[in-house]
Every structure is written in structure tokens, then in C-alpha cells.
Amino acid sequence: MNPTLVALFIRLPIAMSFLGHGLVRLPKLQAFATGTAEQFADTLLPQGFVLGFGYVLVVVEFLTGIWLISGRWFNEALIAGLAIMTILIFGSALIENWTAVSVQLIHSSYLAGLLIWQLHKASEKGAIR
């Protein structure tokens, strides 16, 4: 088996999730950001902050998906994905959307597993001490 091809197929499912989230929201960016801000209207988060985050989130999801697919800036993409998931979990908890938290934890586990795999590979090569 080709290790490069195997690595691609290992990261492809999570990459497609991020890419898909960003891709379908880009054409309706304003509606997505506004809708997100409305969901958080009754939380302690300022509506302007949530609105801005809604715009940024879509772009970051899209770029993270591209980075994961391409393998370029792979470790950075994993860290970005984990940061996104952490923020989303906090937000979902604020609005008590426990179903979303569950899905976000699955994404986080997948990303963490890939990061651990990367760290293990690097330590085998002597790149990490």
C-alpha cells in the first residue's frame, strides 16, 4: 500500500466535513452569521461578537478542510480544527444544544487522533524529544 494514499484516506472524512461545512455556508454567509447571532441572543455573548464569529467560522472551516485534504499545513489544520471544535462546544453548551456537543466531540476525537498519530510519526523520526 502507498503510505501517502493511506494518509489521504485517513484524513479525508474529517477534511470533507470541514470543507463541506464551509462550502455550503459561503454562498449564504450573511444569513448563516445572522442566524447564528440570533441563536445566541439570550446568552452572555455579545451579539456583535457572535455575528463576527459566524463570518469568520465559515472561512476557517473552509480553509481547514482544504488544508486537511491537501496535507499542507497539516498540523496547523489539526490545531485549527481542535480550536474551532473547542469554541463550538462552548457555544453549544451555552444554548444547551447537547446533540451538537456530541457531534463536536466526535470531530474533536477524530482530530485529536490524527494529531497523536502525527506526533507519534514525528517522534519515530526523532523530530520530537
GROMACS .gro file of N, CA and C in nm, residues 60-124:
model
  195
   60VAL      N    1  -1.282   2.985   0.812
   60VAL     CA    2  -1.186   2.899   0.881
   60VAL      C    3  -1.220   2.752   0.857
   61GLU      N    4  -1.347   2.717   0.860
   61GLU     CA    5  -1.387   2.578   0.830
   61GLU      C    6  -1.344   2.540   0.689
   62PHE      N    7  -1.372   2.627   0.594
   62PHE     CA    8  -1.337   2.601   0.454
   62PHE      C    9  -1.186   2.582   0.436
   63LEU      N   10  -1.108   2.674   0.492
   63LEU     CA   11  -0.962   2.665   0.481
   63LEU      C   12  -0.907   2.542   0.552
   64THR      N   13  -0.961   2.511   0.668
   64THR     CA   14  -0.917   2.393   0.741
   64THR      C   15  -0.943   2.267   0.659
   65GLY      N   16  -1.058   2.261   0.595
   65GLY     CA   17  -1.089   2.148   0.508
   65GLY      C   18  -0.991   2.136   0.393
   66ILE      N   19  -0.958   2.247   0.330
   66ILE     CA   20  -0.860   2.245   0.220
   66ILE      C   21  -0.723   2.200   0.271
   67TRP      N   22  -0.680   2.252   0.385
   67TRP     CA   23  -0.550   2.214   0.440
   67TRP      C   24  -0.548   2.065   0.475
   68LEU      N   25  -0.657   2.015   0.531
   68LEU     CA   26  -0.662   1.873   0.566
   68LEU      C   27  -0.658   1.785   0.442
   69ILE      N   28  -0.729   1.824   0.338
   69ILE     CA   29  -0.729   1.744   0.216
   69ILE      C   30  -0.591   1.744   0.152
   70SER      N   31  -0.533   1.863   0.142
   70SER     CA   32  -0.405   1.876   0.072
   70SER      C   33  -0.287   1.822   0.152
   71GLY      N   34  -0.302   1.818   0.283
   71GLY     CA   35  -0.191   1.777   0.368
   71GLY      C   36  -0.093   1.890   0.394
   72ARG      N   37  -0.116   2.004   0.330
   72ARG     CA   38  -0.032   2.122   0.351
   72ARG      C   39  -0.072   2.187   0.483
   73TRP      N   40   0.025   2.223   0.561
   73TRP     CA   41  -0.001   2.280   0.694
   73TRP      C   42  -0.092   2.186   0.775
   74PHE      N   43  -0.063   2.059   0.767
   74PHE     CA   44  -0.149   1.957   0.827
   74PHE      C   45  -0.161   1.972   0.978
   75ASN      N   46  -0.048   1.985   1.047
   75ASN     CA   47  -0.053   2.001   1.193
   75ASN      C   48  -0.128   2.128   1.232
   76GLU      N   49  -0.106   2.235   1.156
   76GLU     CA   50  -0.177   2.360   1.183
   76GLU      C   51  -0.328   2.343   1.161
   77ALA      N   52  -0.362   2.266   1.058
   77ALA     CA   53  -0.504   2.240   1.031
   77ALA      C   54  -0.567   2.161   1.146
   78LEU      N   55  -0.493   2.065   1.200
   78LEU     CA   56  -0.545   1.987   1.313
   78LEU      C   57  -0.565   2.075   1.435
   79ILE      N   58  -0.468   2.162   1.462
   79ILE     CA   59  -0.480   2.255   1.576
   79ILE      C   60  -0.596   2.352   1.553
   80ALA      N   61  -0.607   2.405   1.431
   80ALA     CA   62  -0.718   2.496   1.399
   80ALA      C   63  -0.852   2.424   1.417
   81GLY      N   64  -0.860   2.301   1.368
   81GLY     CA   65  -0.984   2.223   1.384
   81GLY      C   66  -1.019   2.200   1.529
   82LEU      N   67  -0.919   2.167   1.610
   82LEU     CA   68  -0.945   2.146   1.753
   82LEU      C   69  -0.985   2.276   1.822
   83ALA      N   70  -0.926   2.388   1.781
   83ALA     CA   71  -0.965   2.517   1.837
   83ALA      C   72  -1.110   2.550   1.800
   84ILE      N   73  -1.144   2.527   1.674
   84ILE     CA   74  -1.282   2.550   1.629
   84ILE      C   75  -1.378   2.465   1.711
   85MET      N   76  -1.347   2.337   1.726
   85MET     CA   77  -1.436   2.247   1.799
   85MET      C   78  -1.451   2.292   1.944
   86THR      N   79  -1.343   2.337   2.006
   86THR     CA   80  -1.349   2.383   2.145
   86THR      C   81  -1.444   2.502   2.157
   87ILE      N   82  -1.432   2.596   2.066
   87ILE     CA   83  -1.519   2.714   2.067
   87ILE      C   84  -1.664   2.674   2.041
   88LEU      N   85  -1.684   2.585   1.944
   88LEU     CA   86  -1.821   2.541   1.913
   88LEU      C   87  -1.884   2.464   2.028
   89ILE      N   88  -1.806   2.383   2.096
   89ILE     CA   89  -1.858   2.309   2.211
   89ILE      C   90  -1.902   2.406   2.319
   90PHE      N   91  -1.821   2.508   2.345
   90PHE     CA   92  -1.858   2.609   2.444
   90PHE      C   93  -1.989   2.677   2.404
   91GLY      N   94  -1.998   2.718   2.278
   91GLY     CA   95  -2.120   2.783   2.231
   91GLY      C   96  -2.242   2.692   2.238
   92SER      N   97  -2.225   2.568   2.196
   92SER     CA   98  -2.337   2.473   2.201
   92SER      C   99  -2.382   2.448   2.344
   93ALA      N  100  -2.286   2.446   2.436
   93ALA     CA  101  -2.323   2.429   2.578
   93ALA      C  102  -2.401   2.549   2.628
   94LEU      N  103  -2.363   2.669   2.584
   94LEU     CA  104  -2.435   2.790   2.627
   94LEU      C  105  -2.581   2.788   2.587
   95ILE      N  106  -2.611   2.730   2.471
   95ILE     CA  107  -2.751   2.723   2.426
   95ILE      C  108  -2.813   2.586   2.454
   96GLU      N  109  -2.740   2.505   2.530
   96GLU     CA  110  -2.785   2.372   2.572
   96GLU      C  111  -2.821   2.282   2.454
   97ASN      N  112  -2.741   2.288   2.350
   97ASN     CA  113  -2.760   2.201   2.234
   97ASN      C  114  -2.666   2.081   2.251
   98TRP      N  115  -2.709   1.984   2.330
   98TRP     CA  116  -2.625   1.871   2.367
   98TRP      C  117  -2.602   1.776   2.250
   99THR      N  118  -2.694   1.773   2.156
   99THR     CA  119  -2.673   1.691   2.036
   99THR      C  120  -2.555   1.746   1.957
  100ALA      N  121  -2.550   1.876   1.942
  100ALA     CA  122  -2.437   1.938   1.871
  100ALA      C  123  -2.306   1.913   1.946
  101VAL      N  124  -2.310   1.922   2.078
  101VAL     CA  125  -2.189   1.896   2.158
  101VAL      C  126  -2.138   1.754   2.129
  102SER      N  127  -2.229   1.659   2.122
  102SER     CA  128  -2.189   1.520   2.095
  102SER      C  129  -2.118   1.508   1.960
  103VAL      N  130  -2.174   1.569   1.857
  103VAL     CA  131  -2.114   1.565   1.724
  103VAL      C  132  -1.979   1.635   1.725
  104GLN      N  133  -1.971   1.747   1.794
  104GLN     CA  134  -1.846   1.823   1.801
  104GLN      C  135  -1.738   1.745   1.877
  105LEU      N  136  -1.779   1.669   1.976
  105LEU     CA  137  -1.683   1.585   2.048
  105LEU      C  138  -1.630   1.472   1.959
  106ILE      N  139  -1.714   1.420   1.872
  106ILE     CA  140  -1.669   1.318   1.777
  106ILE      C  141  -1.566   1.378   1.681
  107HIS      N  142  -1.596   1.497   1.628
  107HIS     CA  143  -1.499   1.566   1.543
  107HIS      C  144  -1.368   1.589   1.618
  108SER      N  145  -1.379   1.634   1.744
  108SER     CA  146  -1.260   1.660   1.825
  108SER      C  147  -1.178   1.534   1.845
  109SER      N  148  -1.244   1.423   1.871
  109SER     CA  149  -1.174   1.296   1.891
  109SER      C  150  -1.100   1.254   1.764
  110TYR      N  151  -1.165   1.271   1.650
  110TYR     CA  152  -1.102   1.236   1.522
  110TYR      C  153  -0.977   1.322   1.501
  111LEU      N  154  -0.991   1.453   1.521
  111LEU     CA  155  -0.878   1.544   1.504
  111LEU      C  156  -0.766   1.513   1.602
  112ALA      N  157  -0.801   1.485   1.727
  112ALA     CA  158  -0.700   1.453   1.828
  112ALA      C  159  -0.628   1.323   1.791
  113GLY      N  160  -0.702   1.226   1.742
  113GLY     CA  161  -0.639   1.101   1.698
  113GLY      C  162  -0.539   1.124   1.587
  114LEU      N  163  -0.576   1.209   1.490
  114LEU     CA  164  -0.483   1.241   1.382
  114LEU      C  165  -0.360   1.316   1.434
  115LEU      N  166  -0.381   1.405   1.530
  115LEU     CA  167  -0.268   1.479   1.587
  115LEU      C  168  -0.174   1.386   1.664
  116ILE      N  169  -0.231   1.295   1.739
  116ILE     CA  170  -0.149   1.196   1.813
  116ILE      C  171  -0.071   1.111   1.714
  117TRP      N  172  -0.135   1.069   1.606
  117TRP     CA  173  -0.070   0.991   1.501
  117TRP      C  174   0.047   1.070   1.442
  118GLN      N  175   0.025   1.199   1.414
  118GLN     CA  176   0.131   1.284   1.360
  118GLN      C  177   0.247   1.297   1.458
  119LEU      N  178   0.215   1.317   1.584
  119LEU     CA  179   0.319   1.331   1.686
  119LEU      C  180   0.398   1.201   1.701
  120HIS      N  181   0.328   1.089   1.693
  120HIS     CA  182   0.395   0.958   1.702
  120HIS      C  183   0.490   0.940   1.583
  121LYS      N  184   0.443   0.974   1.463
  121LYS     CA  185   0.528   0.963   1.345
  121LYS      C  186   0.652   1.052   1.358
  122ALA      N  187   0.632   1.173   1.409
  122ALA     CA  188   0.744   1.266   1.424
  122ALA      C  189   0.843   1.216   1.528
  123SER      N  190   0.792   1.157   1.637
  123SER     CA  191   0.882   1.108   1.741
  123SER      C  192   0.962   0.987   1.692
  124GLU      N  193   0.902   0.906   1.604
  124GLU     CA  194   0.975   0.793   1.547
  124GLU      C  195   1.090   0.840   1.459
   0.00000   0.00000   0.00000
